[in-house]
Short mmCIF file of C-alpha atoms in Angstrom, two decimals:
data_model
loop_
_atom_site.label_atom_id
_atom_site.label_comp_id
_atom_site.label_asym_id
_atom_site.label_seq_id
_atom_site.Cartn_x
_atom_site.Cartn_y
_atom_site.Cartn_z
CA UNK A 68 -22.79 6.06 -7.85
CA UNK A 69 -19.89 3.66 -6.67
CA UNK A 70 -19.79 3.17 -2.96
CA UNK A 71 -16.56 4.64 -1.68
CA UNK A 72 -14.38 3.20 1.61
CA UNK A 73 -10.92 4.93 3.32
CA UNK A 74 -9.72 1.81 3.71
CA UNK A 75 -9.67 -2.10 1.76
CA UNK A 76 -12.48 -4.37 3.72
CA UNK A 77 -11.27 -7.53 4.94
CA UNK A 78 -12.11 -9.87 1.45
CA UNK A 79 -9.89 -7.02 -0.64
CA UNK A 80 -7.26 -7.40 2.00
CA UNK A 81 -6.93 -11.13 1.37
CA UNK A 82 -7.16 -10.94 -2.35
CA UNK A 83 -3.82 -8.27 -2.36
CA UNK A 84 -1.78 -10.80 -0.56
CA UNK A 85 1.14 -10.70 -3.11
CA UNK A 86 1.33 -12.62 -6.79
CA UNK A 87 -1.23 -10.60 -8.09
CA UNK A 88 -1.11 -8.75 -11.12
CA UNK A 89 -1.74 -5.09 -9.46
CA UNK A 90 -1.99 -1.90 -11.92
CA UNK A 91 0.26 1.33 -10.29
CA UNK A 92 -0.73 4.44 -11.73
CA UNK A 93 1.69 7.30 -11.11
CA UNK A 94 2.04 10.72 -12.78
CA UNK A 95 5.54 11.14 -14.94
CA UNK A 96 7.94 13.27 -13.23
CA UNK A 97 8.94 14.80 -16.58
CA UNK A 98 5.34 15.25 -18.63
CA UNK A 99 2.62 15.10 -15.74
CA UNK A 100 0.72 12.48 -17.43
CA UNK A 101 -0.45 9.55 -16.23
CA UNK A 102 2.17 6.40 -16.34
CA UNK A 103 0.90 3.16 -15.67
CA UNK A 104 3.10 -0.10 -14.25
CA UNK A 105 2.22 -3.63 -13.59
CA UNK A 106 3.19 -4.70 -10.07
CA UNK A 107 2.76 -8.04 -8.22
CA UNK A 108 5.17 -7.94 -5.25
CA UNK A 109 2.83 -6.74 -2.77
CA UNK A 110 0.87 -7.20 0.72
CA UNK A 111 -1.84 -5.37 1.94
CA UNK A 112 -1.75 -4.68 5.70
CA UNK A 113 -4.54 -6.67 8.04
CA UNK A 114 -6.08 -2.57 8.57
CA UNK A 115 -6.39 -2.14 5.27
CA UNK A 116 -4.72 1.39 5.13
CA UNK A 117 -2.10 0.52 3.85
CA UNK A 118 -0.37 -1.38 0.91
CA UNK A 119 3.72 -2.70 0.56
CA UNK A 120 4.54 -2.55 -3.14
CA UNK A 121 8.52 -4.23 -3.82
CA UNK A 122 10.46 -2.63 -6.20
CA UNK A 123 13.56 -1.20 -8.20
CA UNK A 124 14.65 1.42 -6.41
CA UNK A 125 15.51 3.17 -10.06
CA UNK A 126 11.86 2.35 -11.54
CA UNK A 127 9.95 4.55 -12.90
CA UNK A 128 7.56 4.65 -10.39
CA UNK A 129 9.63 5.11 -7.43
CA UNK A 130 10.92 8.46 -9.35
CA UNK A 131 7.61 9.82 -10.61
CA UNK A 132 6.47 8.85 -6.27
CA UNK A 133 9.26 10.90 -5.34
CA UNK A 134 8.25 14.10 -7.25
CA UNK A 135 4.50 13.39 -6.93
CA UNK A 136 3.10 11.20 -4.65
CA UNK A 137 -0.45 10.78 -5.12
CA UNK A 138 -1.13 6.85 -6.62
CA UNK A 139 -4.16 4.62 -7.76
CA UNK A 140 -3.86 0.89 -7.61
CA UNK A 141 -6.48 -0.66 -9.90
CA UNK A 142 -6.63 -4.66 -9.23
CA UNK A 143 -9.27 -7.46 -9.80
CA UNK A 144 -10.98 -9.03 -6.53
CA UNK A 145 -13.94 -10.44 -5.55
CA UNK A 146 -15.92 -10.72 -8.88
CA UNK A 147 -14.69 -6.53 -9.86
CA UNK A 148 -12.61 -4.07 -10.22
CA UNK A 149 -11.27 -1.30 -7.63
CA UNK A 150 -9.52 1.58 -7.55
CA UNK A 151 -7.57 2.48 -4.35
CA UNK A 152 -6.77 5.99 -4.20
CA UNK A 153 -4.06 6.96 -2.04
CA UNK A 154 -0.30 8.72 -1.03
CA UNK A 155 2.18 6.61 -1.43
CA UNK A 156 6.04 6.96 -0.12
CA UNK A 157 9.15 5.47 -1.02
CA UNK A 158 11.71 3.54 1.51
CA UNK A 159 15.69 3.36 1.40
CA UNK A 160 17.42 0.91 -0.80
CA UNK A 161 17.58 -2.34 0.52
CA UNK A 162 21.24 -4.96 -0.95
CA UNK A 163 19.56 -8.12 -0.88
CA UNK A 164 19.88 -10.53 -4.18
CA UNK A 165 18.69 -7.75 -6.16
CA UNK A 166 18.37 -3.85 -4.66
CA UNK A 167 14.71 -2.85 -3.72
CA UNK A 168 12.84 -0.61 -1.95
CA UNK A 169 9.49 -0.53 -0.47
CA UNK A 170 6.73 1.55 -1.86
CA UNK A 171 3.94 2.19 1.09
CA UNK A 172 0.58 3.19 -0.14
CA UNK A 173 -1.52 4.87 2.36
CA UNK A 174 -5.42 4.27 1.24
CA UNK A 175 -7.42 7.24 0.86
CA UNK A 176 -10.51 6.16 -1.30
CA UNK A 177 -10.85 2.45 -2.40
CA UNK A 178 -14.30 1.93 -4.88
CA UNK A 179 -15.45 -0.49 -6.88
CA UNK A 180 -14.44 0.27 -10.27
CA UNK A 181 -16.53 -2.14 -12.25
CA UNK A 182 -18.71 -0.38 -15.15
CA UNK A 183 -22.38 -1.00 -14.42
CA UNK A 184 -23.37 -4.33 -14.16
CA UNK A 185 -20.41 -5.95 -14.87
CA UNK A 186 -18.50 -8.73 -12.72
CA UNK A 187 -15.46 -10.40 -13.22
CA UNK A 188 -15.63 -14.14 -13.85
CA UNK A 189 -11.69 -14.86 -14.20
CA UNK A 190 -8.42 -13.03 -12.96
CA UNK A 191 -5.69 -12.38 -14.73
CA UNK A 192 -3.29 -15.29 -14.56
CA UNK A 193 0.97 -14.67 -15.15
CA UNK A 194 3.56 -17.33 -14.48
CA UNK A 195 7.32 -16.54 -14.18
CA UNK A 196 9.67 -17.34 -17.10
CA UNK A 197 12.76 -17.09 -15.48
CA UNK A 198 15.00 -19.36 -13.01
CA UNK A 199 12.83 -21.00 -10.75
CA UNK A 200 15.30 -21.15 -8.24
CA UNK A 201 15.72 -17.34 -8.81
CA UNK A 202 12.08 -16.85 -8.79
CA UNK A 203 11.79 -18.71 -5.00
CA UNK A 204 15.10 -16.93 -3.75
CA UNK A 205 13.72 -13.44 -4.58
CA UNK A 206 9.82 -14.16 -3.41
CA UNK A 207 10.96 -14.89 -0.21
CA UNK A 208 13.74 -12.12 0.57
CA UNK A 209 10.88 -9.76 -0.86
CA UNK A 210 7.83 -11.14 1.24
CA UNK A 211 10.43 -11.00 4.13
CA UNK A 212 11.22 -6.85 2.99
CA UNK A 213 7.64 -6.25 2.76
CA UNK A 214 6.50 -7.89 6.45
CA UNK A 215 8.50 -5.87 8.26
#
C-alpha cells in the first residue's frame, strides 16, 4: 500500500514551484464526472498545505470548484507520480494583462501514485508558442498574484 502524507514534503514542494505541467482533476458541475485540466501556473507554499493554481476566472475548473470543491492534482516529481488530494477554493477576479483568479488547494492526502515498481526517468517537457514578450509579461504579473 502507498504511503500517504497531509501535506507535500519539502523535495515535492520544490518540484511544484510553477512551469510544471500539473494535472487538475475536478468533477463537472453539469454531469458529475470527472474533468481533467492541464495547469502550470502554480506555487506550492514552503508548509506544504497548500497549493496557488493561476487561472481564467471563466475556466472550467474554477466553475466545476465553485459547485464542488473537492480536487486531485496528479504531477511528476522526484522519479514518480503523486496524487494530492485536497479542497480547493476560488479567489476574486483579479484586471491585470489578462483577468485571473487564484485557485488555493488545501492538501488533504498527497501519495505516491506510481504503479508498482515503476519510476519516472524524464518529465514532461512544454515550451510556449506564443509572444515571448507576452509569455514574460504574464509569468511575472502571475508569480506576483500567486505570492501574495
Amino acid at each position: 500500500m502507498a504511503k500517504t502524507a497531509d501535506r507535500l514534503n519539502e523535495r515535492l514542494v520544490a518540484s511544484l514551484q510553477g512551469e510544471k505541467i500539473v494535472q487538475l482533476i475536478t468533477m463537472d458541475k453539469d454531469t458529475n464526472l470527472p474533468n481533467l485540466s492541464a495547469v502550470s501556473w502554480l506555487l506550492a507554499d514552503p508548509s506544504g498545505k497548500t497549493v496557488n493554481i493561476a487561472m481564467g476566472p471563466k475556466a472550467a475548473s474554477v466553475e466545476n470548484i465553485r459547485h464542488n470543491p473537492h480536487v486531485v492534482l496528479g504531477f511528476f516529481a522526484d522519479g514518480s507520480y503523486y496524487a494530492l488530494s485536497g479542497t480547493a477554493s476560488v479567489s476574486d477576479t483579479f484586471e491585470r494583462t489578462m483577468k485571473l483568479c487564484v485557485v488555493t488547494v488545501e492538501a488533504e492526502a498527497v501519495e505516491d501514485a506510481i504503479f508498482y515498481g515503476g519510476q519516472v526517468t524524464v518529465e514532461p517537457a512544454y515550451i510556449k508558442t506564443y509572444n515571448p514578450e507576452l509569455a514574460k509579461k504574464l509569468d511575472e504579473e502571475v508569480y506576483e498574484l500567486l505570492r501574495q
